[in-house]
PDB file of C-alpha atoms in Angstrom:
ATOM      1  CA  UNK A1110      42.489 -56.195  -8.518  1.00  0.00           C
ATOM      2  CA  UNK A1111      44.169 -57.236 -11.566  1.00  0.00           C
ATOM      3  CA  UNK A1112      45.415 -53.100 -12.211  1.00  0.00           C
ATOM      4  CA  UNK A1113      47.353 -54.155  -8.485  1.00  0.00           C
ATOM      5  CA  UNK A1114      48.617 -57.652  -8.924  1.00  0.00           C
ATOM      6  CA  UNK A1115      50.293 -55.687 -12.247  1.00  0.00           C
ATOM      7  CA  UNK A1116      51.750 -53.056 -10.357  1.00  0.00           C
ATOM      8  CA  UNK A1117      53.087 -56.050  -8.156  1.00  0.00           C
ATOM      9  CA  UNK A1118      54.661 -57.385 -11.030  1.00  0.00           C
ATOM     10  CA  UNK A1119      56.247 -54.122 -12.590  1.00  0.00           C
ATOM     11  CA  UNK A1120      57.839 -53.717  -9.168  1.00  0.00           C
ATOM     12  CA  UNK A1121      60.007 -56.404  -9.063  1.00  0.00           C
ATOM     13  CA  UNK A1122      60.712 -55.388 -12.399  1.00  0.00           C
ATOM     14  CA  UNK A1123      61.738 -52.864 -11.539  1.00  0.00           C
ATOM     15  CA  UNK A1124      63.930 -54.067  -8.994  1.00  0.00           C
ATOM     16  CA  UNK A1125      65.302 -56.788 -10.475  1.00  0.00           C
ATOM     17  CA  UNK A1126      66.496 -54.441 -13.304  1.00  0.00           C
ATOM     18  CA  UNK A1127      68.507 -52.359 -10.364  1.00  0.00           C
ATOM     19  CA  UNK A1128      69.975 -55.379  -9.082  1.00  0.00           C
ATOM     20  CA  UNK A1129      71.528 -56.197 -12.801  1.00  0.00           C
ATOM     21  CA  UNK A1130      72.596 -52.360 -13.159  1.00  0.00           C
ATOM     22  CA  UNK A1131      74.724 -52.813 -10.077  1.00  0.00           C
ATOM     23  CA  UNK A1132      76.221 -56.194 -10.742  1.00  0.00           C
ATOM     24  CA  UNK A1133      74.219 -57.580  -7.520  1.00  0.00           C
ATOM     25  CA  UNK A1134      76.399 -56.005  -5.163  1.00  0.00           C
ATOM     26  CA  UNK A1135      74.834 -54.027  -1.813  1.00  0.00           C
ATOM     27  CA  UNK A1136      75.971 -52.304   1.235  1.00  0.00           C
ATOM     28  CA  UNK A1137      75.370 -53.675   4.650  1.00  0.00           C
ATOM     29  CA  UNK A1138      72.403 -52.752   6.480  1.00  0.00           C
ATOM     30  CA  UNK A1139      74.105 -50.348   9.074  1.00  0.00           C
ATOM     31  CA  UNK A1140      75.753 -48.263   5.917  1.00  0.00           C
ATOM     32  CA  UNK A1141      72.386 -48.154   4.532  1.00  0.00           C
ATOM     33  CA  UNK A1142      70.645 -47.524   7.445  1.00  0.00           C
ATOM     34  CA  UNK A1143      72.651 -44.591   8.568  1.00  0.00           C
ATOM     35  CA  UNK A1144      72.766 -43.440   4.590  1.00  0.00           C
ATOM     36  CA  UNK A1145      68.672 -43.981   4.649  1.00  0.00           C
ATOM     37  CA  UNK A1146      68.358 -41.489   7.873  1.00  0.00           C
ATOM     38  CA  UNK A1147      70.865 -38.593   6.867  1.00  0.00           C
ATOM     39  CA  UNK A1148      68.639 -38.260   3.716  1.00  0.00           C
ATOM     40  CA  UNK A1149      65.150 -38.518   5.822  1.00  0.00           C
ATOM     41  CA  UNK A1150      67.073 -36.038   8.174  1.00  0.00           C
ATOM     42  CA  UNK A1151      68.126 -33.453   5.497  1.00  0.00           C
ATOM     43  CA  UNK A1152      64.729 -33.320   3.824  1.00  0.00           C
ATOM     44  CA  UNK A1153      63.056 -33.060   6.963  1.00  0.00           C
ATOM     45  CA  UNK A1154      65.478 -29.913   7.668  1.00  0.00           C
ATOM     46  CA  UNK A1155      64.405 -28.819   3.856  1.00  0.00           C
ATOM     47  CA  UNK A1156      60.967 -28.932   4.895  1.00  0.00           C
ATOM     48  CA  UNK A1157      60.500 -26.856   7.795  1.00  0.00           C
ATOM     49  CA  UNK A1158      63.110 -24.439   6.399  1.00  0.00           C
ATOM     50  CA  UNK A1159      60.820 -24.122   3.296  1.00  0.00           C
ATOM     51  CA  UNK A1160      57.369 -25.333   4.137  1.00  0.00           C
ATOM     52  CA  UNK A1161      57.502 -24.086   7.590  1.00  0.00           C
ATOM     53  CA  UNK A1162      58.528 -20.271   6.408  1.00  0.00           C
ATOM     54  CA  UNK A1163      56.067 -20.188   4.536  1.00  0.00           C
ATOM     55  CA  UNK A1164      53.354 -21.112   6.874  1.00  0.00           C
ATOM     56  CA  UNK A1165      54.770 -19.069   9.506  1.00  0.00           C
ATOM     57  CA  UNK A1166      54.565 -16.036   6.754  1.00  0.00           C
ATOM     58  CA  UNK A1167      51.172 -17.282   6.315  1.00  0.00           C
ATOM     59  CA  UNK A1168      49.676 -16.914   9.392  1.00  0.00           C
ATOM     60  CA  UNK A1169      51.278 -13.304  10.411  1.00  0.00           C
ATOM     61  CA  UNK A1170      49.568 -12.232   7.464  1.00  0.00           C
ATOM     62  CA  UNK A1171      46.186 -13.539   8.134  1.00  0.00           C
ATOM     63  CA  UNK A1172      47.036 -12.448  11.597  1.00  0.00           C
ATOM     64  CA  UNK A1173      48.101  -8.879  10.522  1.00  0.00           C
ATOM     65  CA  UNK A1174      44.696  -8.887   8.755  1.00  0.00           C
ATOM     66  CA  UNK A1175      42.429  -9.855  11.347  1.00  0.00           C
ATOM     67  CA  UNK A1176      43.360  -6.441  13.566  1.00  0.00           C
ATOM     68  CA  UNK A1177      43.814  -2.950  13.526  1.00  0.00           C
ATOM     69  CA  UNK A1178      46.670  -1.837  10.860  1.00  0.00           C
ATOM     70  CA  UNK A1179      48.548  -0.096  13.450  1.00  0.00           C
ATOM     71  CA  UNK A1180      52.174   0.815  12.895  1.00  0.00           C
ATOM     72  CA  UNK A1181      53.436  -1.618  15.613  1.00  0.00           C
ATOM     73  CA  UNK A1182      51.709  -4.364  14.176  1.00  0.00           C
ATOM     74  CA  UNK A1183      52.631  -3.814  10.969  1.00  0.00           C
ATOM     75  CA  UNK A1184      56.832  -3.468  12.220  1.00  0.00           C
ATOM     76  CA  UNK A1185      56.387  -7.172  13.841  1.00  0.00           C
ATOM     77  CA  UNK A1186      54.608  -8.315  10.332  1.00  0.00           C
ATOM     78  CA  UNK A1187      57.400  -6.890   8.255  1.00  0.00           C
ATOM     79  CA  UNK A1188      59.982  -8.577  11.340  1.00  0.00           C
ATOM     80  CA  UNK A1189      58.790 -11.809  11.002  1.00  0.00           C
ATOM     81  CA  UNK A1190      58.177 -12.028   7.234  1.00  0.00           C
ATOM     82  CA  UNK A1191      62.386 -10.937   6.686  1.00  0.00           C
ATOM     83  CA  UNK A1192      62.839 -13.703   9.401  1.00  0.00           C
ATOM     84  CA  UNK A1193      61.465 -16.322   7.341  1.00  0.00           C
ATOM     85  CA  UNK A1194      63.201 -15.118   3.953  1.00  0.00           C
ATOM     86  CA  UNK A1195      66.237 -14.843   6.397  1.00  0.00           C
ATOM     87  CA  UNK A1196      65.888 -18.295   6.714  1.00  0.00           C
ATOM     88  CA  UNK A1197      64.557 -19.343   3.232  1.00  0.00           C
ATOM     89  CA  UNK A1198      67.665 -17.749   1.670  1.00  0.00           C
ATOM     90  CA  UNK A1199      70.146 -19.260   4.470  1.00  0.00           C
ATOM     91  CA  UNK A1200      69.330 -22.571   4.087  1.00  0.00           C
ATOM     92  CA  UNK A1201      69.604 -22.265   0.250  1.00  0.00           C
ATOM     93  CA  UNK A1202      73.085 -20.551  -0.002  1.00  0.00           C
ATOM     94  CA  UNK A1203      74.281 -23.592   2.797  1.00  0.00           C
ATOM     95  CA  UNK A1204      72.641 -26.025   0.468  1.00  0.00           C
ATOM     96  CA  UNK A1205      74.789 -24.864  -2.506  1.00  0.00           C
ATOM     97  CA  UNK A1206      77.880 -25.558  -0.565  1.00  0.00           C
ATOM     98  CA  UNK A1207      77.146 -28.850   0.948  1.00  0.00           C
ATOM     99  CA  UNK A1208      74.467 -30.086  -1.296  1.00  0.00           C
ATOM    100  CA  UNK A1209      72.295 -32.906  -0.511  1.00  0.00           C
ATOM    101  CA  UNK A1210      71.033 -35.968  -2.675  1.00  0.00           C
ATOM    102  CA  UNK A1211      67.804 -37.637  -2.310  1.00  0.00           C
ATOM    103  CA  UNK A1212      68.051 -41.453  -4.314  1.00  0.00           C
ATOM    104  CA  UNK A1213      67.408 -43.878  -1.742  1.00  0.00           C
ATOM    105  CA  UNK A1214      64.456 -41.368  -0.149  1.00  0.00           C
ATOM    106  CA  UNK A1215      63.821 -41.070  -3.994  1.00  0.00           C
ATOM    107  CA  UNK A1216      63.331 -44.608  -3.733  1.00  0.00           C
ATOM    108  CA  UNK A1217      61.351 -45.425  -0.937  1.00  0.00           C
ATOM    109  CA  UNK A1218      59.040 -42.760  -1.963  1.00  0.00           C
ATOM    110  CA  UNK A1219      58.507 -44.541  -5.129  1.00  0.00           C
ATOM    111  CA  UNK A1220      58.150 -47.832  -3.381  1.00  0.00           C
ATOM    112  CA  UNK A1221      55.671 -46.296  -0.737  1.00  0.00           C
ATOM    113  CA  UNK A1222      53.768 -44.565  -3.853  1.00  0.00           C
ATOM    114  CA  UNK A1223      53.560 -48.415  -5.788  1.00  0.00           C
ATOM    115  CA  UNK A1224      52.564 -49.304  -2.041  1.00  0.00           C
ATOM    116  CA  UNK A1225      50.172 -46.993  -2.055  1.00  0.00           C
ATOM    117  CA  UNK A1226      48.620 -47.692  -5.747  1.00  0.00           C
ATOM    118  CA  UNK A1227      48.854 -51.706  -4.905  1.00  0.00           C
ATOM    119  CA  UNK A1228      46.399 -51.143  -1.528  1.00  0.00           C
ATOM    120  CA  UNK A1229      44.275 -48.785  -2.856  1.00  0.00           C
ATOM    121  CA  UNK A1230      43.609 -51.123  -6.182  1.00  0.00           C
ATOM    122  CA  UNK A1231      43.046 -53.354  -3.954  1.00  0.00           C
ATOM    123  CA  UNK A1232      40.780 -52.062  -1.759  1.00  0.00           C
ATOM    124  CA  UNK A1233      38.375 -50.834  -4.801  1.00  0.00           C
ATOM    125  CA  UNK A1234      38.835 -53.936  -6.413  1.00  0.00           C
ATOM    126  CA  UNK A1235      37.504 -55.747  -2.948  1.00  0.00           C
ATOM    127  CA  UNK A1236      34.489 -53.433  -2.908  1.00  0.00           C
ATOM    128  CA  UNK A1237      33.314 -53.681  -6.004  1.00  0.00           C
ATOM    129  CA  UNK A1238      33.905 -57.856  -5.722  1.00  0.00           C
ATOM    130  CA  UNK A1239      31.721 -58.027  -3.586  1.00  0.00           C
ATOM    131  CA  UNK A1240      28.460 -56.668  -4.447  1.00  0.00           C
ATOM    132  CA  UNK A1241      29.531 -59.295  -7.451  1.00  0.00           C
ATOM    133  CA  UNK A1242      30.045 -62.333  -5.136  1.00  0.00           C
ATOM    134  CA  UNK A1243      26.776 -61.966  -3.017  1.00  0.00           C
ATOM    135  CA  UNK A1244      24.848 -61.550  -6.036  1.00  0.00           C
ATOM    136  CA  UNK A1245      26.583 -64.735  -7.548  1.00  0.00           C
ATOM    137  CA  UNK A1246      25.708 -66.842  -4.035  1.00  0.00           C
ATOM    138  CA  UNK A1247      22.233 -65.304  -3.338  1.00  0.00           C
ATOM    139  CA  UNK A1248      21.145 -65.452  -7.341  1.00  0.00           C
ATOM    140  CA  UNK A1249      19.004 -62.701  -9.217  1.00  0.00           C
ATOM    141  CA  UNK A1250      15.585 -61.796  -7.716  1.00  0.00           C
ATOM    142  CA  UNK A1251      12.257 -60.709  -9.798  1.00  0.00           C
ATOM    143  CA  UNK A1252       9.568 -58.162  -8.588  1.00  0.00           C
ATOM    144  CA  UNK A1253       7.001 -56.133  -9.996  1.00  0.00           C
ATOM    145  CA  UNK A1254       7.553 -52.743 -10.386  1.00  0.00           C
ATOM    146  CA  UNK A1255       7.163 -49.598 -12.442  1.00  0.00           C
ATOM    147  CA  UNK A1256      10.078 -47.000 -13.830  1.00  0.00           C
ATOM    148  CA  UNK A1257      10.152 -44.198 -11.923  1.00  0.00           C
ATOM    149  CA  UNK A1258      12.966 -42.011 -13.296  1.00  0.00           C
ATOM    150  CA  UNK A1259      15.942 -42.143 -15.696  1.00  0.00           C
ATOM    151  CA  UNK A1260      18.799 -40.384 -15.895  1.00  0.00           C
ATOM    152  CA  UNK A1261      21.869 -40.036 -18.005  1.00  0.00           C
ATOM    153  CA  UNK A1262      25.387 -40.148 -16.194  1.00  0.00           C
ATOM    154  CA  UNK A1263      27.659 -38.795 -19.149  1.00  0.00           C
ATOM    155  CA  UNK A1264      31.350 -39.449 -18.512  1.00  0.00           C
ATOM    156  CA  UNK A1265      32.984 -35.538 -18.805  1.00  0.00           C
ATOM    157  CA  UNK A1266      35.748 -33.750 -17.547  1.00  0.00           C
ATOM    158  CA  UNK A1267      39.832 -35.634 -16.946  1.00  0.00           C
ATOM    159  CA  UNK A1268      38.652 -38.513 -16.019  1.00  0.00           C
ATOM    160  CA  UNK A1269      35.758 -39.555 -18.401  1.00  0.00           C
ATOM    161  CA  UNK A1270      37.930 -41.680 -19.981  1.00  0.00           C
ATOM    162  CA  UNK A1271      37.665 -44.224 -17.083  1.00  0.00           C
ATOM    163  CA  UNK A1272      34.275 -44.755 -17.278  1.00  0.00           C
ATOM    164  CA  UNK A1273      31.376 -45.173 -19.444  1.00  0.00           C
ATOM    165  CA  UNK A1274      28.064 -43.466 -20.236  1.00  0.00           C
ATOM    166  CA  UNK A1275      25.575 -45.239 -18.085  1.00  0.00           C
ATOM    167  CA  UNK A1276      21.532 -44.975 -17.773  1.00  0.00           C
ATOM    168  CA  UNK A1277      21.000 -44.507 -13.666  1.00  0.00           C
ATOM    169  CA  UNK A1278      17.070 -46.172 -13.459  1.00  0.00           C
ATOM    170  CA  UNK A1279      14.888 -46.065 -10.185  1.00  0.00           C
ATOM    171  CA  UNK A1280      11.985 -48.531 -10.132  1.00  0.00           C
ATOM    172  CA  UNK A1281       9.626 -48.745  -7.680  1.00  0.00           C
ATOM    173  CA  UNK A1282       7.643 -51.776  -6.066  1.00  0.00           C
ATOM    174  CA  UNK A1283       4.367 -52.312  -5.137  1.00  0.00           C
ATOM    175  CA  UNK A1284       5.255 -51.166  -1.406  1.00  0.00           C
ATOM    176  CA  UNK A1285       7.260 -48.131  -2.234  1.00  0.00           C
ATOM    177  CA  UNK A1286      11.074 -49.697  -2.386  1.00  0.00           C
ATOM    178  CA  UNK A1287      13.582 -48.183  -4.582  1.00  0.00           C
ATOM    179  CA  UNK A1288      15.408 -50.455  -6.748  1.00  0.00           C
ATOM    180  CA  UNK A1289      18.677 -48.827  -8.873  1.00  0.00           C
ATOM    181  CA  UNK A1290      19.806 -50.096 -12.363  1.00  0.00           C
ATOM    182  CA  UNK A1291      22.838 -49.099 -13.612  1.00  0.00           C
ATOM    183  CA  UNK A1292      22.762 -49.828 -17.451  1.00  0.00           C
ATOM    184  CA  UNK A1293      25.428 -48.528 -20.053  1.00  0.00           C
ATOM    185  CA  UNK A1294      24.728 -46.458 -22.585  1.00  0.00           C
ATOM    186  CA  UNK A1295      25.992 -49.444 -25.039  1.00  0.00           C
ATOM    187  CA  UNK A1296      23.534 -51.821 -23.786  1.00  0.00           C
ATOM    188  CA  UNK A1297      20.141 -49.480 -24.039  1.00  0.00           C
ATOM    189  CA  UNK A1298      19.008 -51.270 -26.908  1.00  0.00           C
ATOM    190  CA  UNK A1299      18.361 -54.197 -23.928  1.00  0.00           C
ATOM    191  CA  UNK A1300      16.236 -51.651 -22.186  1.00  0.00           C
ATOM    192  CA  UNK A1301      13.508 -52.325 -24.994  1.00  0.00           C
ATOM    193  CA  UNK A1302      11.323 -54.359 -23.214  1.00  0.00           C
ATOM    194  CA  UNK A1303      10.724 -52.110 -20.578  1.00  0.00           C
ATOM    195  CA  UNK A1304       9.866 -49.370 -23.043  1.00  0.00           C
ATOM    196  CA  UNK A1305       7.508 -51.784 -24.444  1.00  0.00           C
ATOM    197  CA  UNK A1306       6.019 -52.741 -21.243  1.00  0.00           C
ATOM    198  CA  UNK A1307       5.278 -49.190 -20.584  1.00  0.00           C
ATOM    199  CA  UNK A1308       7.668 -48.920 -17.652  1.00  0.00           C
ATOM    200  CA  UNK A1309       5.641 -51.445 -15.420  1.00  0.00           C
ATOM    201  CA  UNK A1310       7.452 -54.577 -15.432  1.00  0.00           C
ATOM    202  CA  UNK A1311       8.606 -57.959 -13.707  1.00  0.00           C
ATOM    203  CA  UNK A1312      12.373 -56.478 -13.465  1.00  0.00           C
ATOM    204  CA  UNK A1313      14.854 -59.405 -12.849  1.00  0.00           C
ATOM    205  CA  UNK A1314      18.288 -58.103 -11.467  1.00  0.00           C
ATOM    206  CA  UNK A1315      20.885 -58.956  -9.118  1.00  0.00           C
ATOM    207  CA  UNK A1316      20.196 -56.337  -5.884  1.00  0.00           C
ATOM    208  CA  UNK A1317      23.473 -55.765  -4.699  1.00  0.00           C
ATOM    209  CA  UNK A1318      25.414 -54.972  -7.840  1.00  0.00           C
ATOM    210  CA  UNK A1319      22.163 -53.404  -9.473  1.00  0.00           C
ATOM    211  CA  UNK A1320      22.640 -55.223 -12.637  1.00  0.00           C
ATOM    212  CA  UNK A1321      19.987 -55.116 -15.273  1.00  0.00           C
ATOM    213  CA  UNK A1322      19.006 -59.017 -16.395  1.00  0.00           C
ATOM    214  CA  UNK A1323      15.612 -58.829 -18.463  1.00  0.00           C
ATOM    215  CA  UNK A1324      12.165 -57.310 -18.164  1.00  0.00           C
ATOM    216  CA  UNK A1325       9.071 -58.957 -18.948  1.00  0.00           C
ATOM    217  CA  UNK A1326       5.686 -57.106 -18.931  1.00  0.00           C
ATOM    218  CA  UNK A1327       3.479 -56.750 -16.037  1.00  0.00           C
ATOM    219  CA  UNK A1328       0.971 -54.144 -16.553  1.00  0.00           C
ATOM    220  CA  UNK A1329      -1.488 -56.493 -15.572  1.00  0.00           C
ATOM    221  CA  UNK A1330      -0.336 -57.902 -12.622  1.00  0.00           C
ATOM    222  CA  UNK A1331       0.145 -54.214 -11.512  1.00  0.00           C
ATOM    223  CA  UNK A1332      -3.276 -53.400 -11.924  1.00  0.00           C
ATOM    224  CA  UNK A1333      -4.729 -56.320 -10.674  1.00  0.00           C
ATOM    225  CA  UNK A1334      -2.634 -55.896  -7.263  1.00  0.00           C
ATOM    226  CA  UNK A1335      -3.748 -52.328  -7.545  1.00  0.00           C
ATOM    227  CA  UNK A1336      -7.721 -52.873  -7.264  1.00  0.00           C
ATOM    228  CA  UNK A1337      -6.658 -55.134  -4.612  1.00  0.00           C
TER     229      UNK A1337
END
């Protein structure tokens, strides 16, 4: 949440630093309106000349593919594919005569992409809150139970710098519920007591978070409830 409210921040910034570059002066809204919709209007031209070619070239290939090679088939594959370079190669030669700028779409796309980023921080930020705030109004709980598996999540790949190595634990109660710790690999040396224990403990945690609090030994409590 905090990641969002910056990007918040950077963006008027951002646009007070355009509002100095330009001394503070602006165009009316109808010369910035009609300025706003020739660009949306030539790049949604660009589009289907490029974008739309393509797919069209696409699909008579997969089409062309799908039947019998016959020689007809293959005159309308070669028809349509010089159609769509036609039109490729048109609409670039016309574009090199009357070119076309993009900075206030350039703009708004960067707006709608901090938009974007803002919501979506938020939104994860919201989630993860949460589990946090229901823990922090309902308090940790304690119940007996045993380890029942461990695993190591190693962060790898692009984005293992985001996260952390964690240990992913599954206890288990007395009538069969799975209860999942998430511990990081920084705090195993807390993890002690349950080794000590072995595995069968009085696990204190917060449930919806799954947040590891202490462990205190409970081997006899288990077996006593066992013979029972």
């Amino acid at each position: 949440m905090l990641f969002a409210l910056s990007f918040v921040g950077f963006a008027i910034m951002l646009v007070m630093a355009s509002q100095e570059r330009k001394g503070g002066a602006g165009a009316g809204f109808t010369a910035t309106a009609s300025r706003f919709a020739r660009e949306v209007a030539c790049f949604a031209v660009a589009c289907i000349a490029y974008a739309g070619s393509a797919f069209v070239a696409l699909g008579a290939i997969v089409a062309f593919g799908k039947g019998e090679p016959t020689p007809a088939r293959l005159f309308k594959l070669v028809a349509v594919l010089a159609v769509c370079v036609g039109v490729v190669v048109s609409y670039r030669l016309y574009r090199k005569k009357h070119p076309a700028s993009y900075d206030m779409l350039g703009g708004a796309g960067i707006a709608a992409l901090f938009v974007l980023l803002v919501i979506g921080s938020l939104a994860i930020g919201v989630i993860q809150s949460k589990d946090a705030l229901i823990d922090l109004m309902r308090g940790p709980q304690t119940e007996l139970c045993w380890l029942a598996e461990v695993e190591e999540d190693r962060a790898t790949g692009r984005y293992g710098g985001f996260s952390q190595n964690t240990l992913e634990m599954t206890f288990k109660t007395l009538d069969d519920r799975a209860i999942h710790i998430s511990v990081a690999e920084n705090d195993r040396s807390g993890l002690a007591d349950i080794v000590e224990a072995e595995g069968v403990v009085w696990l204190t945690y917060f449930p919806e978070s799954g947040v590891f609090l202490s462990a205190e030994p409970g081997m006899d409590d288990y077996l006593a409830a066992d013979e029972e």
